[in-house]
Coordinates of C-alpha atoms and ligand atoms in Angstrom, one line a residue:
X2 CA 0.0 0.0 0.0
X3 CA 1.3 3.3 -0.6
X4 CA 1.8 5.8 1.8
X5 CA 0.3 9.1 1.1
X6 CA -0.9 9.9 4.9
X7 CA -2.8 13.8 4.6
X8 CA -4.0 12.7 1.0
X9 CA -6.9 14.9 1.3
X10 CA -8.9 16.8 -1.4
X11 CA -11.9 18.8 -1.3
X12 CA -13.6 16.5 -4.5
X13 CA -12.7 12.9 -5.5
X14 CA -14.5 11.3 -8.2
X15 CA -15.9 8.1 -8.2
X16 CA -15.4 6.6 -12.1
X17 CA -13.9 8.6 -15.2
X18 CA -16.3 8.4 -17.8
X19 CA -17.8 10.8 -20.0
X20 CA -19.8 12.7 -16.5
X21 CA -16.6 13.4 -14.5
X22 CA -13.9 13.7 -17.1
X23 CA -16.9 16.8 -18.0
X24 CA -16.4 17.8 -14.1
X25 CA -12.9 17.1 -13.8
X26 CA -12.8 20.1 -16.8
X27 CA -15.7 22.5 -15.1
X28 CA -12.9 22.6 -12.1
X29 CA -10.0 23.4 -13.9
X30 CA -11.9 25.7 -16.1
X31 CA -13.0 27.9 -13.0
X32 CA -9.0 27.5 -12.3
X33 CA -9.9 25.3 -9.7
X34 CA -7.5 22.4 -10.8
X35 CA -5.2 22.2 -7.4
X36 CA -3.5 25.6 -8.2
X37 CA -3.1 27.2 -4.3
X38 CA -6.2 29.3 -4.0
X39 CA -8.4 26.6 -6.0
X40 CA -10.3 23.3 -5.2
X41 CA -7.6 20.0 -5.2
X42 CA -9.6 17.1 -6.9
X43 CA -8.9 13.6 -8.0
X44 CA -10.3 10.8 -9.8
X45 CA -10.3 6.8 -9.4
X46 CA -11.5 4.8 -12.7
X47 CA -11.1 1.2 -12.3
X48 CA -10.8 1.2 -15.7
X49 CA -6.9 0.7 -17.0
X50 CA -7.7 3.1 -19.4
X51 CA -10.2 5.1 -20.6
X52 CA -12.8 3.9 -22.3
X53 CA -16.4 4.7 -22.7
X54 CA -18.4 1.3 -23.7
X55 CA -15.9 -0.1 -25.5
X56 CA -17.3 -3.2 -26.1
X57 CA -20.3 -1.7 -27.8
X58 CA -18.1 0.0 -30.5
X59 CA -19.4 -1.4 -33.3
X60 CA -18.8 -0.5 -36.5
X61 CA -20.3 3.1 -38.2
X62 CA -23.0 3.2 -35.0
X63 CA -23.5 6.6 -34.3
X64 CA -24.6 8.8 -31.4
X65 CA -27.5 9.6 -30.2
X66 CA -26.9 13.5 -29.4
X67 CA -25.8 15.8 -31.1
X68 CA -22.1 16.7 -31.0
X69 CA -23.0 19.7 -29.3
X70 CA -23.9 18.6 -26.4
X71 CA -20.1 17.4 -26.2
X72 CA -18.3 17.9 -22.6
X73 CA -18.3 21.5 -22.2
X74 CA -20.0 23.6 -24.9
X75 CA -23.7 24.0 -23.4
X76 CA -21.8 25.4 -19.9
X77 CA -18.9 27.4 -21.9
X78 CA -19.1 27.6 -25.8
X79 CA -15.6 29.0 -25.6
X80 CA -14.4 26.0 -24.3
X81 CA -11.2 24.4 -25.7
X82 CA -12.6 21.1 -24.7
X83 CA -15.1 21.1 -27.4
X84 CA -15.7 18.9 -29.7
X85 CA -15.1 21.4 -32.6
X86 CA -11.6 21.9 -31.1
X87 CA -11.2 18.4 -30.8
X88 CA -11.7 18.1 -35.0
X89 CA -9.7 21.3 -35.3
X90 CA -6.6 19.8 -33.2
X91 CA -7.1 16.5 -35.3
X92 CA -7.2 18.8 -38.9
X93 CA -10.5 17.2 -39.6
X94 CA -12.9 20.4 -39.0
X95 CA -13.5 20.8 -42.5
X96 CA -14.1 17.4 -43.8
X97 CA -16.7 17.1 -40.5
X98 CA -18.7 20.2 -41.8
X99 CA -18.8 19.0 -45.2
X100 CA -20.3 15.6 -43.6
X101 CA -23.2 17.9 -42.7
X102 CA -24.3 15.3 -39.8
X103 CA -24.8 16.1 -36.3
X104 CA -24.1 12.5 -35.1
X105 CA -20.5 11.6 -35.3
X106 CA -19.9 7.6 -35.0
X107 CA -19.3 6.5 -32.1
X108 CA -15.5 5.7 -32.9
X109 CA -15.3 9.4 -33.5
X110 CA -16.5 10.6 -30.0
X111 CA -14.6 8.3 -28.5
X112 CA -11.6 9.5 -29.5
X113 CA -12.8 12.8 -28.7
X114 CA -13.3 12.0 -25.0
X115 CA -9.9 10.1 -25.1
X116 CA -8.2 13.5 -26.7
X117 CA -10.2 15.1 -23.8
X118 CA -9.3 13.4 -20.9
X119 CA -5.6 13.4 -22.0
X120 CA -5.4 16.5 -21.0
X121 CA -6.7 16.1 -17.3
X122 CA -5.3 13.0 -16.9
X123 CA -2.7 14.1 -14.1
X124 CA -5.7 14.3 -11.9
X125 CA -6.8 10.3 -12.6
X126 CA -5.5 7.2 -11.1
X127 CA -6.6 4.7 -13.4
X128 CA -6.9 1.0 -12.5
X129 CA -7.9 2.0 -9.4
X130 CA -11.3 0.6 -7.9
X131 CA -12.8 2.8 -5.1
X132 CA -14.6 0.0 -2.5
X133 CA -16.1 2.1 0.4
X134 CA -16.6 5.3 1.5
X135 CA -16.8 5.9 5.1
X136 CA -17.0 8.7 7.2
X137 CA -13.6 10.6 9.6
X138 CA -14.5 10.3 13.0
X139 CA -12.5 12.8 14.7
X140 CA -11.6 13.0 17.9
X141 CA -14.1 15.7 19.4
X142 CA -17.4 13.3 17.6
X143 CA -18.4 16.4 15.7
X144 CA -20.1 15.5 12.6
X145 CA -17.7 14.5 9.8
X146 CA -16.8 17.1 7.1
X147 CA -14.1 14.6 5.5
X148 CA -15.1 11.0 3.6
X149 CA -12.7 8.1 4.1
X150 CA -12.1 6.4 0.2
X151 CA -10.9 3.4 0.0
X152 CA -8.6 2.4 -3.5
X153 CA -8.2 -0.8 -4.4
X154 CA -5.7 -1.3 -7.4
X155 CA -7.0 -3.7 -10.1
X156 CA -4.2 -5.9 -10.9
X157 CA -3.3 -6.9 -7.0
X158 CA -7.1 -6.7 -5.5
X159 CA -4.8 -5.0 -2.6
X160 CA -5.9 -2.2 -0.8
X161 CA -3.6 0.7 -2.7
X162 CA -4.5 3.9 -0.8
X163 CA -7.0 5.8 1.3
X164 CA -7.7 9.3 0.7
X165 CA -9.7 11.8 2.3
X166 CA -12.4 14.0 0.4
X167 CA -14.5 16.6 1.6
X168 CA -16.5 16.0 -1.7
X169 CA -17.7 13.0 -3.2
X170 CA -18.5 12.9 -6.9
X171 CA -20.1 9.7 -7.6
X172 CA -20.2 8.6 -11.2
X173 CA -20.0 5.1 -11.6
X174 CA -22.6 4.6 -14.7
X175 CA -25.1 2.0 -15.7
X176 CA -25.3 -1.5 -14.5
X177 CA -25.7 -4.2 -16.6
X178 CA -28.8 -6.6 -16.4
X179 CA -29.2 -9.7 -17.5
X180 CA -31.9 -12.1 -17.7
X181 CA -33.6 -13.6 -14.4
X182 CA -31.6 -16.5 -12.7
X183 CA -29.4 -16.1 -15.7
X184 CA -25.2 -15.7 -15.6
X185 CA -23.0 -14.5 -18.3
X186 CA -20.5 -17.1 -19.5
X187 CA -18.3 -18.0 -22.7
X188 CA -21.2 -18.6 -25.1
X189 CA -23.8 -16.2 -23.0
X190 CA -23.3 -12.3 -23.2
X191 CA -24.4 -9.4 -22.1
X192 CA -24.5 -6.4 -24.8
X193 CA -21.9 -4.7 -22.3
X194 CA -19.4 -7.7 -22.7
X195 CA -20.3 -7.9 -26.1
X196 CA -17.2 -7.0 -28.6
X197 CA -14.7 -9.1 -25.9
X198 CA -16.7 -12.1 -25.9
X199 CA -17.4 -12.2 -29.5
X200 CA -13.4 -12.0 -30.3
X201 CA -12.9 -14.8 -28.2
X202 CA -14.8 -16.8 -29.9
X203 CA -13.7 -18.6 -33.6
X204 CA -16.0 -16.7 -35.6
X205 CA -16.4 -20.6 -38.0
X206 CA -17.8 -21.8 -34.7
X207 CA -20.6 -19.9 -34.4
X208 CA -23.6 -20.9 -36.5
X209 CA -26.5 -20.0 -34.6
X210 CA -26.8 -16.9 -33.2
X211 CA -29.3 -15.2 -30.8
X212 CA -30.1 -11.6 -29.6
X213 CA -32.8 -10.8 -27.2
X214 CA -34.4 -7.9 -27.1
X215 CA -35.8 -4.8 -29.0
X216 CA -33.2 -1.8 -27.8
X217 CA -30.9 -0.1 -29.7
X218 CA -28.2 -2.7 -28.2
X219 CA -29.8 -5.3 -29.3
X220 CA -30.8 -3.7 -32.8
X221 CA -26.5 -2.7 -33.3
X222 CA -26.1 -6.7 -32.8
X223 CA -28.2 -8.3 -34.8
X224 CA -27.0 -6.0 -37.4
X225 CA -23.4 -6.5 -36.7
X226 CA -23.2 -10.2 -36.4
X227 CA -25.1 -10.4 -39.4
X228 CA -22.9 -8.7 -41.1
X229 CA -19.8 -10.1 -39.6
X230 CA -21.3 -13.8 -39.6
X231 CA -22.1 -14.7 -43.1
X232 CA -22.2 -18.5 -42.5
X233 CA -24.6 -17.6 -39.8
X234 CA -28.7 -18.1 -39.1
X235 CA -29.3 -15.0 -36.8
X236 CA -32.5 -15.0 -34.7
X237 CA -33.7 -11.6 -33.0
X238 CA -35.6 -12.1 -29.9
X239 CA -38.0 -9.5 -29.8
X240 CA -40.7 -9.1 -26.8
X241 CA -42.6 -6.3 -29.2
X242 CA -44.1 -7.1 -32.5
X243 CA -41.5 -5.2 -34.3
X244 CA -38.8 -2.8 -33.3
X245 CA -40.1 0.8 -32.3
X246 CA -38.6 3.9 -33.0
X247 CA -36.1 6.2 -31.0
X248 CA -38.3 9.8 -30.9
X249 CA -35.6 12.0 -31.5
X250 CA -37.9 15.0 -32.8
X251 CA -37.1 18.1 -31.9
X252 CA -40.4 18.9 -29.5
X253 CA -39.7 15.6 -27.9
X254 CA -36.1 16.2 -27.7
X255 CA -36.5 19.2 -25.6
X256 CA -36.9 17.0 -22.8
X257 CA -33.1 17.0 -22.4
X258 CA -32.6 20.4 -22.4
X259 CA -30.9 21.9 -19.6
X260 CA -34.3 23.8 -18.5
X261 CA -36.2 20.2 -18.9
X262 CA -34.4 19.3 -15.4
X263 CA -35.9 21.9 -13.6
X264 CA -39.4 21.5 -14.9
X265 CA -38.7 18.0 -13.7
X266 CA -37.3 18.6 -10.1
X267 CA -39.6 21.4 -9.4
X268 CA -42.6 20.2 -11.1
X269 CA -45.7 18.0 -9.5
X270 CA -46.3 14.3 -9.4
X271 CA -48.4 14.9 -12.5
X272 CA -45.5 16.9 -14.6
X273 CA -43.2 14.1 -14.0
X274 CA -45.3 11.7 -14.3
X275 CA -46.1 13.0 -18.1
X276 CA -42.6 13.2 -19.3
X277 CA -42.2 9.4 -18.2
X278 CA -46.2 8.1 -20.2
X279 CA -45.1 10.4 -23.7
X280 CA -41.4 10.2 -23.3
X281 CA -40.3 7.2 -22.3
X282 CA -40.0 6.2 -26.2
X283 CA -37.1 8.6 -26.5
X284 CA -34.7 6.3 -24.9
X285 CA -35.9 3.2 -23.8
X286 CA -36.9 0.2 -25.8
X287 CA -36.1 2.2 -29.0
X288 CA -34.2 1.8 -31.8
X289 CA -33.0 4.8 -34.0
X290 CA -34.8 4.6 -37.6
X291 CA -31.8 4.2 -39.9
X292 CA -30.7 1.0 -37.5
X293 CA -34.1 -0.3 -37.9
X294 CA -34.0 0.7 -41.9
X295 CA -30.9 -1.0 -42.2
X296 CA -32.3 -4.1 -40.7
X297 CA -35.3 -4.5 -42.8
X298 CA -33.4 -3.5 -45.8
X299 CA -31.3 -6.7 -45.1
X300 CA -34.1 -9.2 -44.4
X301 CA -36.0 -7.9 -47.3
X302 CA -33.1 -8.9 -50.0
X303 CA -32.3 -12.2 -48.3
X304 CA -35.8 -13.0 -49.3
X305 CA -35.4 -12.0 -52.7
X306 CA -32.8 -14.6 -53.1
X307 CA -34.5 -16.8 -51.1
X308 CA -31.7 -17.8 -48.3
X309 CA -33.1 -16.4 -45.0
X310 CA -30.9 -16.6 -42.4
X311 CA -32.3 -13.5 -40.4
X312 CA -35.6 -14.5 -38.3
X313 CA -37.0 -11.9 -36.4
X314 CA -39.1 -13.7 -33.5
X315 CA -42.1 -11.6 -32.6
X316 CA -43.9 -11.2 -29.8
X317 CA -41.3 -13.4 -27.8
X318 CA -39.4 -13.3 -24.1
X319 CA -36.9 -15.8 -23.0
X320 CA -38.4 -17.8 -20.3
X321 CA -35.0 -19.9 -19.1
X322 CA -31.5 -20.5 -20.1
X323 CA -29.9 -23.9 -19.8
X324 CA -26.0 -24.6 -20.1
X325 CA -23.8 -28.1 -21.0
X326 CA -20.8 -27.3 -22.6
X327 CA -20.6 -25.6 -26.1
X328 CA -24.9 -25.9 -26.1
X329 CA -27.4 -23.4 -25.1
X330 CA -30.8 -23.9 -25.1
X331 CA -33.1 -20.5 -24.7
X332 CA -36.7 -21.4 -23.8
X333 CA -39.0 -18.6 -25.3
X334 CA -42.6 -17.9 -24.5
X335 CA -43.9 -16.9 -28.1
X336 CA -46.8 -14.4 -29.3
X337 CA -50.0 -13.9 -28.2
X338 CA -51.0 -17.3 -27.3
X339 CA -47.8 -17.7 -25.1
X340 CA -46.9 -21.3 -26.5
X341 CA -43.6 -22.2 -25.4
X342 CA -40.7 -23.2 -27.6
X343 CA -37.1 -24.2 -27.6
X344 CA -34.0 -22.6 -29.2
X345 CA -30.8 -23.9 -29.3
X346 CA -27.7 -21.5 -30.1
X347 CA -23.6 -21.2 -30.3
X348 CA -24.2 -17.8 -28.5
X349 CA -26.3 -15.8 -26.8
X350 CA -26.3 -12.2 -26.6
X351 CA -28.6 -10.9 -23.6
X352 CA -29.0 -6.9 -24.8
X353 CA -31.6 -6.7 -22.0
X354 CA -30.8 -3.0 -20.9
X355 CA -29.2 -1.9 -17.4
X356 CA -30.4 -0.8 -13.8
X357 CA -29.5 2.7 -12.6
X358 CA -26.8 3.7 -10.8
X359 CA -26.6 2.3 -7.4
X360 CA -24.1 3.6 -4.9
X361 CA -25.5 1.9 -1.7
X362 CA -23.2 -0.6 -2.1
X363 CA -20.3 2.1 -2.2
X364 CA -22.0 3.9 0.7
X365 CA -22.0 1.1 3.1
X366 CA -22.3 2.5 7.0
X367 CA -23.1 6.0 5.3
X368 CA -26.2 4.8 3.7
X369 CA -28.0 5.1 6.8
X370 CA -27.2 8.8 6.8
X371 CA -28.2 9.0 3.6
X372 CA -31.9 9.9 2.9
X373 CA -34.6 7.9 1.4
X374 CA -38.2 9.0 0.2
X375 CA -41.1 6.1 0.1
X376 CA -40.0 4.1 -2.7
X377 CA -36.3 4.0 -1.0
X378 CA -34.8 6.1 -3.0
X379 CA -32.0 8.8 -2.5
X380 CA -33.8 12.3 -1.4
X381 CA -31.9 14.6 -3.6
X382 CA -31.4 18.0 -4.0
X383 CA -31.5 19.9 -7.0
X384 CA -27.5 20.4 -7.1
X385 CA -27.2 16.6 -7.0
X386 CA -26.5 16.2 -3.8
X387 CA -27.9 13.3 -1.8
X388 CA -29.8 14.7 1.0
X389 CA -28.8 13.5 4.5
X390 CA -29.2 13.8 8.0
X391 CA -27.5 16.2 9.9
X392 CA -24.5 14.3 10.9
X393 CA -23.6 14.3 7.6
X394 CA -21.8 18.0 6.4
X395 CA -19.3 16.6 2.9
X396 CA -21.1 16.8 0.0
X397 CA -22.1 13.1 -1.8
X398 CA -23.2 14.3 -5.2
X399 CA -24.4 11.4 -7.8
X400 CA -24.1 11.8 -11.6
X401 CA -26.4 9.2 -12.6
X402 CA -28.8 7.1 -10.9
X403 CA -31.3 10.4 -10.3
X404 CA -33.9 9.8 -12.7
X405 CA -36.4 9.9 -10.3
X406 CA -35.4 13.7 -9.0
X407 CA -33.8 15.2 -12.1
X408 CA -35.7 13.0 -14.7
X409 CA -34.5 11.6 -18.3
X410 CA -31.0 13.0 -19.0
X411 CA -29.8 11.6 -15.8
X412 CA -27.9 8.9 -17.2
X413 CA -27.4 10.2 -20.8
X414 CA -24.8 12.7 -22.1
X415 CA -27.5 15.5 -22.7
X416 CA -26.8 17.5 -20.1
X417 CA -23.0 16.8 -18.8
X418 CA -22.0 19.6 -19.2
X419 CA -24.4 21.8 -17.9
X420 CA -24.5 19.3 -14.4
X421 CA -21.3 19.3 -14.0
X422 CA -21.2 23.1 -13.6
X423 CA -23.4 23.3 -11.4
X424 CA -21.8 20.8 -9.3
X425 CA -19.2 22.7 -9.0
X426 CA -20.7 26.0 -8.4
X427 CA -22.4 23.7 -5.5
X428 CA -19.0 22.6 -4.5
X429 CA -17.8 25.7 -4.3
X430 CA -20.6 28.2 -2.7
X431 CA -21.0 25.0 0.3
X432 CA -16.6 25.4 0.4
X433 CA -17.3 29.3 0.8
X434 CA -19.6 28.8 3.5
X435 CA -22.7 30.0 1.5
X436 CA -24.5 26.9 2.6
X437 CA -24.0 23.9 4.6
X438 CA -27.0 22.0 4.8
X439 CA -28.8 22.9 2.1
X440 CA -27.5 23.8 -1.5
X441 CA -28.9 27.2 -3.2
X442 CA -30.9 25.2 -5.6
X443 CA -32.6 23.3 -2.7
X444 CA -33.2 26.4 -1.0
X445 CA -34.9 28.4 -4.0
X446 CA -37.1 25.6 -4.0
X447 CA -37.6 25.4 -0.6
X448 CA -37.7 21.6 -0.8
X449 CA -35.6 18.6 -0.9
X450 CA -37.0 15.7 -3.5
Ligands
FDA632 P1 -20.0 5.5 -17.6 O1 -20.7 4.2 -17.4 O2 -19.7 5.9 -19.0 O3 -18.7 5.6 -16.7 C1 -18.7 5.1 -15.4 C2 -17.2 4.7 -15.1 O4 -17.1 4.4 -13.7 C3 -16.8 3.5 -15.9 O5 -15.6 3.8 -16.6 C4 -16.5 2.4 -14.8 O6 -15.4 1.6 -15.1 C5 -16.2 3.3 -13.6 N1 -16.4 2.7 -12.3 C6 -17.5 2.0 -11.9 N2 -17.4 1.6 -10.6 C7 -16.2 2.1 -10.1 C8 -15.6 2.1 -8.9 N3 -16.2 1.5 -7.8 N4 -14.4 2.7 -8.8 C9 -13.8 3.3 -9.8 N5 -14.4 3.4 -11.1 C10 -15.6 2.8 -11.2 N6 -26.1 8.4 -23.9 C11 -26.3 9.5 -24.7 O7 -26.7 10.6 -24.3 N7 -25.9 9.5 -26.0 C12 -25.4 8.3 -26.6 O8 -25.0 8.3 -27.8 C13 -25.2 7.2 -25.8 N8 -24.7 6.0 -26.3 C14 -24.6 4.9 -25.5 C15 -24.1 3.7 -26.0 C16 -24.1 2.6 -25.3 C17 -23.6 1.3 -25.9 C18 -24.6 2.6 -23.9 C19 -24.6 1.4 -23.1 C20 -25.0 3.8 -23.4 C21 -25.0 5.0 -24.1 N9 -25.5 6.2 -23.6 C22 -25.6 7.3 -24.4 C23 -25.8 6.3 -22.1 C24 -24.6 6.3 -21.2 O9 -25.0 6.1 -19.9 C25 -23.8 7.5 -21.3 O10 -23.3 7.6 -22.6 C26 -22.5 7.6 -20.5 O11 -21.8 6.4 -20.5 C27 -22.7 8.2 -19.1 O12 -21.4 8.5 -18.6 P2 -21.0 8.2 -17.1 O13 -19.6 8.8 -16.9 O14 -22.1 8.7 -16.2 O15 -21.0 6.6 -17.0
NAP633 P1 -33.0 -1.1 -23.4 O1 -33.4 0.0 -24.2 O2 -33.4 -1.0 -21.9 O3 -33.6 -2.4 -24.0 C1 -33.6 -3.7 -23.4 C2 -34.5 -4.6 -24.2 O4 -34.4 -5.9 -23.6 C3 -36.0 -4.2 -24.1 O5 -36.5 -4.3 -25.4 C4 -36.6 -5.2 -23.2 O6 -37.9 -5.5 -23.5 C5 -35.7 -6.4 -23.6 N1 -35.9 -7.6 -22.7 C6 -35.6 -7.6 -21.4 N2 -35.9 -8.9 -20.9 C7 -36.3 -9.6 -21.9 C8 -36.7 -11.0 -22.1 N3 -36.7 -11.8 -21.0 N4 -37.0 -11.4 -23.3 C9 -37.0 -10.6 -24.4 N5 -36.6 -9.3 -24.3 C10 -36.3 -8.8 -23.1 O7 -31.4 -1.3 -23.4 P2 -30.3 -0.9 -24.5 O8 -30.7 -1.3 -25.8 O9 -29.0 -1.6 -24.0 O10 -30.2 0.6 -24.3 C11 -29.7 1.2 -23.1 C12 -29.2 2.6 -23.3 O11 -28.0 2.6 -24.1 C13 -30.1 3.6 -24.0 O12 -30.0 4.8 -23.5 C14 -29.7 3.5 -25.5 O13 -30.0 4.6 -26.2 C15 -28.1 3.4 -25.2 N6 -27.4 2.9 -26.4 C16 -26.9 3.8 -27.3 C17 -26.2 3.3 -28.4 C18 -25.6 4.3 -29.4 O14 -25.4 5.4 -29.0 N7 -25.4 4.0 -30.6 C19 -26.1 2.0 -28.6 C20 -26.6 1.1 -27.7 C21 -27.3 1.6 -26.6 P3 -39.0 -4.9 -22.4 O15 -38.8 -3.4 -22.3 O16 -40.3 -5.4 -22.9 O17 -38.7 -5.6 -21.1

């Protein structure tokens, strides 16, 4: 273990993925980067480098924002983090006008964030796993104002260090779900493992090939191992009767504008209770149109020529998974009728979405401190801060995992930017003494959610 005794900052992030590297660059933009009269932060990614879903980076899939809302440009348009200067530094500007798209490939933005965070990346320990966060008990049993962190470094699985915060920046994204009762394996993936498993595999080996269900995940990987797979029957398990489509039209879109959060925080059961009934096809259980084109497009000539080896299976949910060796048999429950029927595949890719972020596990001890409205979720206030009891004073903020407070763009890029300014405005007003128990946001509302 290495011994940094006194290594104590006033923010430490939790993960370095797209929503802190944008925070990491909101600090050093308000020159608050460690320089003597700013904010010292740091950053554990457990992670040996950076990388932002790598295994989902499938060939010309493209984003589903604009560019715009890149890291930094809807907080500071002047921002040499922006995507623009990212195409600029890589002498690409023009050819990326002439493109006249808005959605880069995924490839692209990847590299973007990569270009990004290699200029922060003094303040990152990557390979570094953060496994608790406990409170300093000092002497006097005044309530805290510091957070224990404990580091544990990926290749040993030893405790590495344990810093001290007085902020906590929790960002540690999406987790993946699979199927009931069911465990990832060799020959069973989930969309998040995707890309590593498949290269494991001898691409001759895998005949039969199945994808359940009807996201854009799962849409990007029937297309793909189509594609790739030419030998191949591909089934798509689909619980809807065909894919839907991603509503990315501009009224609908304006749920993820910066002023969309407010609306939601503020607004009454009803208000957020609307944006979940008409929006929820924005994002979930969608597919974006030109995926689904491309899809059809390719069933439609394989029955021209009469060899289909794409089936589309309507209607249907897996039931149960069973496992011997190279087999794996997927029981579905099929259309309306709910017959039952058996499948047998070389692989099995589960692209069954992800929970929310969940940092109780993080929390440990703290979560008891930590506030909970009726359905058990965090109390939040509007600066992202978990509410807590008095005997709490450092900040816990979450980026992610706040849907139910601060609505759709929670765990998306839309509004990165924009959040992670105001985190640190937060981080900063609390640090000057504006505030200590409640954040300005929370107290223009007069409420806590
Ligand atoms: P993200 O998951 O990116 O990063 C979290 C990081 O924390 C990870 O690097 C992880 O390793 C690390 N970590 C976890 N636990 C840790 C611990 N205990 N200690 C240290 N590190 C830890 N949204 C959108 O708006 N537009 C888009 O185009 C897309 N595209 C897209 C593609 C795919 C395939 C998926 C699955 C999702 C998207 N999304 C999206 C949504 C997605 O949530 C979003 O793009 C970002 O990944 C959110 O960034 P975060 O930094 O919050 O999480
Ligand atoms: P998702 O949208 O949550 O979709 C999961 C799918 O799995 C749903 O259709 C669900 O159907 C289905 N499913 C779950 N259990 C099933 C079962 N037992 N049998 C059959 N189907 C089952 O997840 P996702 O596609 O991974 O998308 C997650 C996020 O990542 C979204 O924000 C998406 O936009 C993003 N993403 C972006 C890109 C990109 O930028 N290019 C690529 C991939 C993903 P039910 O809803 O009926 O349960």
């Amino acid at each position: 273990m290495i011994d940094r005794e006194n290594e104590t900052y006033d923010v430490v992030g939790i993960g370095f993925g797209p929503s802190n590297l944008a925070l990491a660059i909101a600090l050093q933009e308000r020159g608050l980067d460690g320089s003597e009269s700013g904010l010292s932060s740091h950053f554990f990614e457990r992670q040996h480098r950076f990388g932002w879903h790598r295994n989902m980076l499938l060939p010309s899939t493209t984003m589903q924002i604009s560019f715009l809302k890149d890291l930094v440009t809807f907080r500071n348009p002047t921002s040499r983090f922006s995507f623009i200067s990212f195409l600029h530094a890589s002498g690409r500007l023009p050819q990326f006008v002439n493109n006249q798209d808005f959605f880069p490939t995924r490839q692209e933005f990847h590299q973007y964030l990569e270009w990004a965070q290699s200029q922060v990346a003094g303040h990152v320990s990557y390979g570094s796993e953060v496994t608790s966060i406990q409170p300093v008990q000092d002497a006097t049993g005044e309530a805290p104002d510091r957070l224990r962190l404990t580091v544990v470094a990926g290749a040993t699985g030893q405790v590495d260090r344990v810093v001290e915060a007085r902020n906590v920046v929790i960002s540690t994204g999406l987790v993946p779900r699979m199927l009931d009762g069911v465990e990832s394996d060799e020959r069973v993936w989930h969309s998040s493992e995707f890309l590593h498993k498949f290269h494991c595999m001898d691409p001759a080996s895998l005949r039969r090939v199945a994808v359940v269900g009807a996201g854009q995940s799962a849409a990007e990987i029937t297309r793909f191992l189509y594609d790739q797979l030419p030998h191949a029957e591909v089934s798509a398990i689909i619980p809807s009767y065909g894919y839907s489509v991603a509503d990315d039209t501009p009224f609908a879109n304006q749920i993820f504008d910066p002023g969309a959060v407010d609306d939601y925080y503020f607004g009454s059961e009803q208000t957020r209770e609307a944006f979940w009934r008409y929006h929820r096809n924005t994002n979930y259980s969608v597919v974006d149109d030109e995926v689904i084109r491309d899809l059809y497009r390719r069933t439609y000539d394989d029955e021209v020529r009469g060899v289909q080896r794409l089936h589309f299976l309507n209607l249907t949910r897996v039931v149960d998974v069973k496992r011997a060796g190279p087999e794996t048999r997927v029981s579905l429950r099929v259309g309306p009728g709910g017959e039952t029927r058996e499948l047998e595949v070389d692989a099995l890719v589960c692209a069954t979405g992800y929970h929310s972020m969940e940092p109780t596990k993080l929390l440990r001890d703290l979560d008891q401190h930590c506030l909970r409205d009726e359905a058990g979720r965090f109390r939040m206030e509007r600066d992202y801060r978990i509410a807590t009891t008095p005997y709490l004073s450092s900040g816990i903020y979450l980026q992610g995992g706040t849907e139910h407070t601060h609505g759709l763009s929670s765990s998306l890029l839309s509004n990165i930017a924009v959040r992670s300014g105001e985190i640190t405005d937060s981080i900063v007003a609390r640090g000057a003494g504006l505030s200590t128990k409640r954040s300005m946001f929370a107290q223009a509302a007069g409420g806590i959610r």
